[in-house]
Coordinates of C-alpha atoms and ligand atoms in Angstrom, one line a residue:
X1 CA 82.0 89.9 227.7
X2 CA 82.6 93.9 226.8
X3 CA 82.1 92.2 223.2
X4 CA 78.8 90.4 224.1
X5 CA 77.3 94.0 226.1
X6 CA 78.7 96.1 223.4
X7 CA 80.7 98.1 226.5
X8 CA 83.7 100.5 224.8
X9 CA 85.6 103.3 226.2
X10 CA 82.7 106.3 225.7
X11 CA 83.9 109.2 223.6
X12 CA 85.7 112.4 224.4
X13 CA 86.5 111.3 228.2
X14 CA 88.4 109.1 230.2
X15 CA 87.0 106.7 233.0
X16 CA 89.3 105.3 235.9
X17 CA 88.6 102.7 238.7
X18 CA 91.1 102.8 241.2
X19 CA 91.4 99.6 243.4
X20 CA 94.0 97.5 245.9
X21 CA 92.1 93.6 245.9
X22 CA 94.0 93.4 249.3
X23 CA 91.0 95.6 251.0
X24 CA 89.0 93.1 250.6
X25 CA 91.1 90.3 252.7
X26 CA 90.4 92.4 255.9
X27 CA 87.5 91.8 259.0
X28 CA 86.2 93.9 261.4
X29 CA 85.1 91.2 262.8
X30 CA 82.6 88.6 262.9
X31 CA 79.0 90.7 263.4
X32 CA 80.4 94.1 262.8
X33 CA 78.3 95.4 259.7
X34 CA 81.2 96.5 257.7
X35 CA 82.0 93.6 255.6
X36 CA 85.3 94.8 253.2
X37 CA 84.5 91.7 250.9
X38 CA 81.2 94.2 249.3
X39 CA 83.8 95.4 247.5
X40 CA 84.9 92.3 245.9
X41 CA 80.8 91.8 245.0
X42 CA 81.4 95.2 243.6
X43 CA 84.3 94.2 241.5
X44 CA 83.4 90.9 240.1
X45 CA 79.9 92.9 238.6
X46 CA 81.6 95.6 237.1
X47 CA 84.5 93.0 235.5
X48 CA 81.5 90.1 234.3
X49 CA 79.6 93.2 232.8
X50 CA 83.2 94.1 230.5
X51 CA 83.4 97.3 232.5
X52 CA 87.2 97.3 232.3
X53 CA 87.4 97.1 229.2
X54 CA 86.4 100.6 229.0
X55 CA 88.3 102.4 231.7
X56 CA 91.8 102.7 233.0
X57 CA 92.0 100.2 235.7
X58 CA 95.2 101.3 238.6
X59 CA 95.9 99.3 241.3
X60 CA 95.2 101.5 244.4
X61 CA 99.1 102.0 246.4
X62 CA 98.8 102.5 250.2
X63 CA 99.3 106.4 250.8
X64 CA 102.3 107.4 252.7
X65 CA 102.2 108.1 256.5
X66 CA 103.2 111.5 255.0
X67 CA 100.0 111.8 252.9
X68 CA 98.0 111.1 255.7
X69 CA 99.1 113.4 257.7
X70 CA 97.8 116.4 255.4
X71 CA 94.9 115.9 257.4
X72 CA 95.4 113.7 260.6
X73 CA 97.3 114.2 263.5
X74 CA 100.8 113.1 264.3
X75 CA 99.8 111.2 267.6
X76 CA 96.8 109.3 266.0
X77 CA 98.3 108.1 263.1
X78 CA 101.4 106.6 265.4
X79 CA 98.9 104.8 267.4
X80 CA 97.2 103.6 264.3
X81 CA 99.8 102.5 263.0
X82 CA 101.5 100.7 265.7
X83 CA 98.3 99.6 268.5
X84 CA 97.4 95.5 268.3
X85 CA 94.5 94.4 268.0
X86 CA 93.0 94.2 271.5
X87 CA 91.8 90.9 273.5
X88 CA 88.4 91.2 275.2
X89 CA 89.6 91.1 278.6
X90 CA 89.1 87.8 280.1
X91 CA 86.2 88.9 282.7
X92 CA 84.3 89.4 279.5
X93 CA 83.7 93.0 280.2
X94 CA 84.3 95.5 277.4
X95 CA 87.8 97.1 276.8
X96 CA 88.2 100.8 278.7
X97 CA 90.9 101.8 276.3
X98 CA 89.9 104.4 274.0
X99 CA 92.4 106.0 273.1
X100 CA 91.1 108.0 270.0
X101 CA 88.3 106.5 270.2
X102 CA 89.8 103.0 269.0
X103 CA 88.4 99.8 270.3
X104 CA 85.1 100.7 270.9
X105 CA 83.0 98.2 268.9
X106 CA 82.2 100.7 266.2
X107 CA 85.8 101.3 265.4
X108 CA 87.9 98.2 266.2
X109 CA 91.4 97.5 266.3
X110 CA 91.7 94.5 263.7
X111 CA 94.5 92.5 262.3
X112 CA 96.2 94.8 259.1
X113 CA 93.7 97.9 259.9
X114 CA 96.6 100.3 259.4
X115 CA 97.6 98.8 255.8
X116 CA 93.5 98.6 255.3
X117 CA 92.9 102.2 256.1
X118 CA 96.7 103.7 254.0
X119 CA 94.9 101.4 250.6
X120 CA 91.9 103.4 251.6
X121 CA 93.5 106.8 251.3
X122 CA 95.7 105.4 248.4
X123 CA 92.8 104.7 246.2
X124 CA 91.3 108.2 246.9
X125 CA 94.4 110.2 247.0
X126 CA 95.2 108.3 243.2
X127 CA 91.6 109.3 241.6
X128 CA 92.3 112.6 242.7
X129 CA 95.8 113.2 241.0
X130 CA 94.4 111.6 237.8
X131 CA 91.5 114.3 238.4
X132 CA 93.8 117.1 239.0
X133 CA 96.3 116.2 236.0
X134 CA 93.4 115.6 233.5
X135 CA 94.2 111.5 233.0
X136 CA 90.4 111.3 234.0
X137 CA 87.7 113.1 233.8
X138 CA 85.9 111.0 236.5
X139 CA 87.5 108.4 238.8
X140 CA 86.2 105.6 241.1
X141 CA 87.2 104.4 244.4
X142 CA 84.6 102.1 245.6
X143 CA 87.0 101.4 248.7
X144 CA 87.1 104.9 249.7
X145 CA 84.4 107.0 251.1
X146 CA 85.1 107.0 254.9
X147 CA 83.2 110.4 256.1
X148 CA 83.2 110.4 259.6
X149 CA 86.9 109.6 260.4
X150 CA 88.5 113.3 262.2
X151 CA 91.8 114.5 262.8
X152 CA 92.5 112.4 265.4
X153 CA 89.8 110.4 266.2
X154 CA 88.2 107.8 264.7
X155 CA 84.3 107.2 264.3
X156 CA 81.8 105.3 262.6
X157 CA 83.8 102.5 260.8
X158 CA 85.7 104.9 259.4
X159 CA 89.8 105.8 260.2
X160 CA 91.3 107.6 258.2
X161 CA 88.9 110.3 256.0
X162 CA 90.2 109.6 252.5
X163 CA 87.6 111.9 251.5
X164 CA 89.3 115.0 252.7
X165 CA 92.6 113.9 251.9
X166 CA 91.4 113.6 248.4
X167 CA 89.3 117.1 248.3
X168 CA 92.7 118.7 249.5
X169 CA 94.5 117.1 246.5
X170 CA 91.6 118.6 244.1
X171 CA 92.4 122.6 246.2
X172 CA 95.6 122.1 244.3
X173 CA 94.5 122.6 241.0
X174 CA 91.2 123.9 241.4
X175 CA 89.6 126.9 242.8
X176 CA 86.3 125.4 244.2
X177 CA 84.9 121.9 244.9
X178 CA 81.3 120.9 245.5
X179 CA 81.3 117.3 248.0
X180 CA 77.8 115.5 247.8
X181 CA 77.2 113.0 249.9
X182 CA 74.0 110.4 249.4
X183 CA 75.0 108.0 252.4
X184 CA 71.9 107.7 254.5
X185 CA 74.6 109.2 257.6
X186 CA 75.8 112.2 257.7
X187 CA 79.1 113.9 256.4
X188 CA 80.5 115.3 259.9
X189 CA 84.3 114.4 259.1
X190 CA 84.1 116.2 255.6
X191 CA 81.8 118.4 256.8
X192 CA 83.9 119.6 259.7
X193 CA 87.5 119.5 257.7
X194 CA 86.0 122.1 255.7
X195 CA 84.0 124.6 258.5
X196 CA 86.4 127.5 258.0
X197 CA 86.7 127.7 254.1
X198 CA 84.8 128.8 251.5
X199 CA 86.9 127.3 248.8
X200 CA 84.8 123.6 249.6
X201 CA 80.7 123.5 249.7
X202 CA 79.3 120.2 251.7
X203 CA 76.0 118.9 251.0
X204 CA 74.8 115.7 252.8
X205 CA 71.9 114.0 252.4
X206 CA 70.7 111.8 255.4
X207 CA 68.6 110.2 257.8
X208 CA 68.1 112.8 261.0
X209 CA 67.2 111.5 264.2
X210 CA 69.4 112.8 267.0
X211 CA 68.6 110.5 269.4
X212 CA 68.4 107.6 268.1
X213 CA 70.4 107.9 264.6
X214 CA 74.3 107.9 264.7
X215 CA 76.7 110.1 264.2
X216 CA 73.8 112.7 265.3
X217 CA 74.2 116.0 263.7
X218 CA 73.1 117.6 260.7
X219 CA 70.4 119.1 261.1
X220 CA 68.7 121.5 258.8
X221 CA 70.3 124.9 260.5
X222 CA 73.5 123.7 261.7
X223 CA 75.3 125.3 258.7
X224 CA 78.7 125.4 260.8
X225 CA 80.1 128.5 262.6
X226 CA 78.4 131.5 261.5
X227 CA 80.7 134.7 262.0
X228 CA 82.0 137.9 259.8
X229 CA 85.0 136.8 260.1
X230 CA 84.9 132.4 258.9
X231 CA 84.6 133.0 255.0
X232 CA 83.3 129.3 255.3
X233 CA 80.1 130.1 257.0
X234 CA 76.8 129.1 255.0
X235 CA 78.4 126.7 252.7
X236 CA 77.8 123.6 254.9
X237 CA 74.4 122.3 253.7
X238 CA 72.2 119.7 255.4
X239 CA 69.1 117.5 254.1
X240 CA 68.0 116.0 257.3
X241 CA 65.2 113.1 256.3
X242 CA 63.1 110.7 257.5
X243 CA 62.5 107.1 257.1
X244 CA 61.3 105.3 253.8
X245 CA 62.1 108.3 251.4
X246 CA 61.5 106.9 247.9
X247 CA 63.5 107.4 244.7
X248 CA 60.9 110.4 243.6
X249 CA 61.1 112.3 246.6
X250 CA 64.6 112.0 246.8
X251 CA 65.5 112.6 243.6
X252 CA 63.6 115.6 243.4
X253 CA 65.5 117.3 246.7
X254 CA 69.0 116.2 245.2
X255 CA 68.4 117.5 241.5
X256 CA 66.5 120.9 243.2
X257 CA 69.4 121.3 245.5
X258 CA 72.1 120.4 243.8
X259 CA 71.7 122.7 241.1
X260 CA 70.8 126.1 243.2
X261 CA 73.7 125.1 245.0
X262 CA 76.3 124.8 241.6
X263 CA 74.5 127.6 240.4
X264 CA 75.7 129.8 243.3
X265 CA 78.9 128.1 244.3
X266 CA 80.3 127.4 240.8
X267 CA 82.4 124.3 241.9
X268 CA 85.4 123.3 239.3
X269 CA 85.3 119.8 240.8
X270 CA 82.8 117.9 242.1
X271 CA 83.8 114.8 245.0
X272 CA 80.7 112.5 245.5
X273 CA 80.2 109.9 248.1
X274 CA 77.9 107.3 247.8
X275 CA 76.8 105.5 250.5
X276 CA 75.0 102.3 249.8
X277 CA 73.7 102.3 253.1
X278 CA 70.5 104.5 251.5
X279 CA 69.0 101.7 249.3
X280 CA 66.2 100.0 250.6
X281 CA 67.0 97.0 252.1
X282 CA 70.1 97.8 253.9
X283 CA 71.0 96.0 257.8
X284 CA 71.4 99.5 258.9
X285 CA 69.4 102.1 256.4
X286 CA 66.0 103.1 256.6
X287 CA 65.2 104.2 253.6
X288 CA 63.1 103.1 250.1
X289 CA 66.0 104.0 247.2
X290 CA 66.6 101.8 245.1
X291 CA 69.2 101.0 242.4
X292 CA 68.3 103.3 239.9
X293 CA 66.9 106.3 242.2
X294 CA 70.4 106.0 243.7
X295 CA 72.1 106.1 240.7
X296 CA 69.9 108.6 239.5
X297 CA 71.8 110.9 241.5
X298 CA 75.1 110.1 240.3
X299 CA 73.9 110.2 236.4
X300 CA 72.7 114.0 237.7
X301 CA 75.6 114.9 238.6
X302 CA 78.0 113.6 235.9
X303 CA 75.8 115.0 233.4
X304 CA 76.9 118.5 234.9
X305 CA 79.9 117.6 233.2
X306 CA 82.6 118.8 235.7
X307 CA 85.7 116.5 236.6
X308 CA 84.1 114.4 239.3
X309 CA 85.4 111.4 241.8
X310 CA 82.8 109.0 242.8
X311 CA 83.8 107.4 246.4
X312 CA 81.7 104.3 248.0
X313 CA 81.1 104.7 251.8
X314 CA 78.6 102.6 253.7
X315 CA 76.5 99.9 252.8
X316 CA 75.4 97.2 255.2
X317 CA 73.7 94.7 252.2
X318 CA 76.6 93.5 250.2
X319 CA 74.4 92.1 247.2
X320 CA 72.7 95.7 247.0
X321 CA 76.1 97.5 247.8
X322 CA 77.6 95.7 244.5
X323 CA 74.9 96.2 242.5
X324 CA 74.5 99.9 243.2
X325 CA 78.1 100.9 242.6
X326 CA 78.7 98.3 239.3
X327 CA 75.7 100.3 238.2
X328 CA 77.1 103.4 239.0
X329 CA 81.0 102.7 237.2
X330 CA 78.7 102.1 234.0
X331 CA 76.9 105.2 234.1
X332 CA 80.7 106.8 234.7
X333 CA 81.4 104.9 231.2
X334 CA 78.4 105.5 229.6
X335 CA 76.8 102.2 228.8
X336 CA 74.1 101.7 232.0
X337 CA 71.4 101.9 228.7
X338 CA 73.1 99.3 227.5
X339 CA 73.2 97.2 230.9
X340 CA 69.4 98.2 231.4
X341 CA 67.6 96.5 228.8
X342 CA 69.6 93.8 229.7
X343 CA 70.6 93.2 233.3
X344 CA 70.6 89.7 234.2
X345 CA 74.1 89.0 235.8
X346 CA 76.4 86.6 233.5
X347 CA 76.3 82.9 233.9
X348 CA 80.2 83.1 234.1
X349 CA 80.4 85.7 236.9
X350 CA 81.9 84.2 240.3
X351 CA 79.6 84.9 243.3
X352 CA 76.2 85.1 241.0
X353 CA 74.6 82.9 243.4
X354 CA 74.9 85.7 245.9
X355 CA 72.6 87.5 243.5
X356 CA 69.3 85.5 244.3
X357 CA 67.2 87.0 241.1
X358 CA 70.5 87.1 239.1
X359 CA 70.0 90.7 238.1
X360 CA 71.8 93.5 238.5
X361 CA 68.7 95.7 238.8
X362 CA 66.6 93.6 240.9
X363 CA 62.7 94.0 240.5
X364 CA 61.1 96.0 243.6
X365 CA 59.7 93.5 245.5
X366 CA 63.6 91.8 246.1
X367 CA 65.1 94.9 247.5
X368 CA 62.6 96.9 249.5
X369 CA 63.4 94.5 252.3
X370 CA 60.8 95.2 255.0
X371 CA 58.3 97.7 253.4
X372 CA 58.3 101.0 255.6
X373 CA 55.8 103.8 255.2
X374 CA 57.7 107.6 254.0
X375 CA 57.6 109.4 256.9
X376 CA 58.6 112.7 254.4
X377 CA 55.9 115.2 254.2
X378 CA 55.7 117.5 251.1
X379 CA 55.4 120.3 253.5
X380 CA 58.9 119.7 255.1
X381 CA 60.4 119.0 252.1
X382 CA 59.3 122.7 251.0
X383 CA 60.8 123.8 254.4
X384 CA 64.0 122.3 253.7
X385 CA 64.2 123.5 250.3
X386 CA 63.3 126.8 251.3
X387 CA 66.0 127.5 254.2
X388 CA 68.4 126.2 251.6
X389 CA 67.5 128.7 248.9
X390 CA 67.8 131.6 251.7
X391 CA 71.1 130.1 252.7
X392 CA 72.8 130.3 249.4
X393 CA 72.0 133.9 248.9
X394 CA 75.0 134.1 251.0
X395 CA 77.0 132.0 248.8
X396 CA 77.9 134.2 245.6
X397 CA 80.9 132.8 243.4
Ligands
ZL4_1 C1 78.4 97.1 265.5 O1 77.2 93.7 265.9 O2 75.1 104.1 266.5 C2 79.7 96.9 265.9 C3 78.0 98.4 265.1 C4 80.1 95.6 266.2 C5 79.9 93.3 266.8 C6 79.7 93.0 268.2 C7 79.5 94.2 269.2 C8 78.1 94.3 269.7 C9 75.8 97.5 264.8 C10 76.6 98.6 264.8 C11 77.9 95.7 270.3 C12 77.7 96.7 269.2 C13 77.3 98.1 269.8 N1 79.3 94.6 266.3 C14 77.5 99.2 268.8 C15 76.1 104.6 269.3 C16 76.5 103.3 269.2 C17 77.6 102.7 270.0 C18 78.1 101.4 269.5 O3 78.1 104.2 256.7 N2 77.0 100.4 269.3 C19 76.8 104.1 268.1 C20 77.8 103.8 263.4 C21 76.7 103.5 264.4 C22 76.2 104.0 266.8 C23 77.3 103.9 262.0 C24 78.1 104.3 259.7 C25 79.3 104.5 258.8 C26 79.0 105.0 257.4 C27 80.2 105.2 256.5 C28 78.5 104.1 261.1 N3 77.1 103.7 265.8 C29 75.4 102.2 269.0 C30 76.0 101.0 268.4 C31 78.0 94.7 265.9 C32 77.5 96.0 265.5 C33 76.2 96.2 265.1 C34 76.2 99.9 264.4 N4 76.9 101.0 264.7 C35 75.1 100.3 263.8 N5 75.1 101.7 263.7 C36 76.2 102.1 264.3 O4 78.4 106.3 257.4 C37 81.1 104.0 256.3
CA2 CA1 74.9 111.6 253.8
ZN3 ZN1 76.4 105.3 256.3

């Protein structure tokens, strides 16, 4: 099938996908939203499309308890790595123990989460050696992306922050590294890992609601601790936005801001997460993206032409999640022109029926799920803009 799309390796750079098929084989549970098999959606597009066939394919190791521990704390990882999954006390009343914020019904302690969350990090901490050595120029790990998870705590779905562990592999070889982040939550864990350096920029882009939104935070001004003495100050950046932003108005506030912000910051690497969870469509997103304004945003920033890792994140719609990030691995290889003009899904490809229009760029109408009205005015989005233009005067590379 690479034959039939005319898919090759594109010229002058190399492409890898890094990725353990055992991921997929874990459950958080029966109604929990993250659903691990997304990613075996994910792969069976990218391989009925010939995507492989024009990219180094690794299978993702688990990282070592050593590894991890470049970022997390001794404690947590011991009681990740050894705590059972718990049993719902039989009064039926919810389990006190949080120990690190485990086994709350966000985060819970599931059969194999340890070996789930060490592939995790594996994948991520892979793509980033072949980053720093030069064996890619851009790498994928769909199963990575978990930006909430903190030192020793665990939040949002999310365990063990690959994403940091990866961006401290990237410090080794280069000087600076811009992280995006185009889930529709924000960044904290990546954002927070990074507070006292200036040596990482993070920009997320998310739905802010304090009160009602999870994990919170992010809002436009909180830029981290601001002191003489934190050389990190100002370069945490937040695009707090409303509900049913469309792939215009969104696209517009990445391309403005992402390129005032390379501009000043002059990254050497760029570590991207893309969160699913901001198509339209999604259990848990509010917004109106859709494929192609999503990818949008990752064609923008590969086109910048820095060595760049692509991590998933969430993404609460599997058949959208899939789509987005098959669609995203052949903009990495060049050939989403290709895939455009002809997107319907191959008659061979296991799971197609999952894919009710069989196509991997669905038409409007199939995506948009509920229609919901753009609650972004021009006039805060010229706000927002604006504070961070004055913020990265302080930001001179
Ligand atoms: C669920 O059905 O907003 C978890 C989570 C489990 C199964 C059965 C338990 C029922 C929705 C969410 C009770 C669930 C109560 N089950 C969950 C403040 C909250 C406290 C926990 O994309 N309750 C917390 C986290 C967010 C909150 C979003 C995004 C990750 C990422 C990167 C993380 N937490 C309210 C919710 C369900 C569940 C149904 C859920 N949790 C939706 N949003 C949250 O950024 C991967
Ligand atoms: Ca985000
Ligand atoms: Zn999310």
């Amino acid at each position: 099938s690479a034959y039939q799309y005319g898919i090759h390796r594109p010229k002058g750079y190399t492409v890898s996908n890094h990725y353990n098929p055992e991921m997929e084989k874990h459950h958080f549970g029966p109604t929990h939203p993250m659903k691990p098999w997304r990613l075996t959606l994910a792969k069976s597009l990218i391989t009925a499309f010939g995507m492989p066939a024009a990219m180094d394919s690794y299978h993702a190791r688990a990282a070592t308890h050593d590894e991890l521990s470049n970022f997390h704390a001794a404690d947590y990882l011991e009681y990740l790595a050894t705590a059972a999954p718990q049993q719902k006390p039989p009064d039926g009343s919810e389990s006190t123990d949080n120990k690190f914020n485990l086994a709350n019904p966000d985060c819970p302690l599931f059969d194999g989460l340890y070996n789930y969350c060490s592939m995790s990090a594996g994948g991520s901490l892979d793509a980033a050696r072949k980053i720093c050595t030069q064996a890619s120029q851009i790498a994928c790990c769909w199963g990575g992306g978990l930006h909430h998870a903190k030192k020793a705590e665990a939040s949002g779905f999310c365990y063990i922050n690959d994403i940091v562990l990866a961006i401290l592999e990237l410090l080794r070889c280069y000087k600076r590294v811009l992280y995006l982040d185009i889930d529709i939550h924000h960044g904290d864990g990546v954002e927070e890992a990074f507070f006292s350096t200036d040596r990482v920029m993070t920009i997320s882009f998310h739905k802010y609601h304090p009160e009602t939104f999870f994990p919170g935070t992010g809002g436009l001004s909180d830029n981290g601790p601001k002191s003489e003495s934190n050389p990190g100050s100002h370069h945490a950046i937040n695009v707090p936005l409303n509900d049913g932003i469309t792939d215009d108005q969104y696209g517009e506030m990445f391309k403005t801001i992402v390129r005032k912000a390379v501009d000043s910051f002059q990254p050497e690497a760029i570590a991207m997460q893309c969160g699913a969870d901001s198509l339209g469509g999604d259990r848990l997103g509010k917004f109106n993206l859709q494929v192609t304004g999503h990818a949008g945003c990752v064609e923008f920033v590969k086109k910048l032409r820095l060595p760049l890792i692509l991590f998933g994140g969430g993404g609460y719609t599997p058949r959208n999640v899939a789509r987005a990030w098959a669609f995203e691995t052949s903009i990495a290889i060049d050939c989403h022109r290709k895939i455009a003009e002809n997107p319907r899904i191959p008659d061979h490809a296991p799971w197609r029926a999952e894919f009710r229009q069989e196509s991997l760029l669905p038409s409007l109408e199939e995506i948009l799920g509920e229609p919901k009205s753009n609650k972004n005015t021009k006039k805060r989005m010229d706000e927002i803009i604006m504070h961070i233009t004055e913020q990265l005067r302080f930001v001179n590379k």
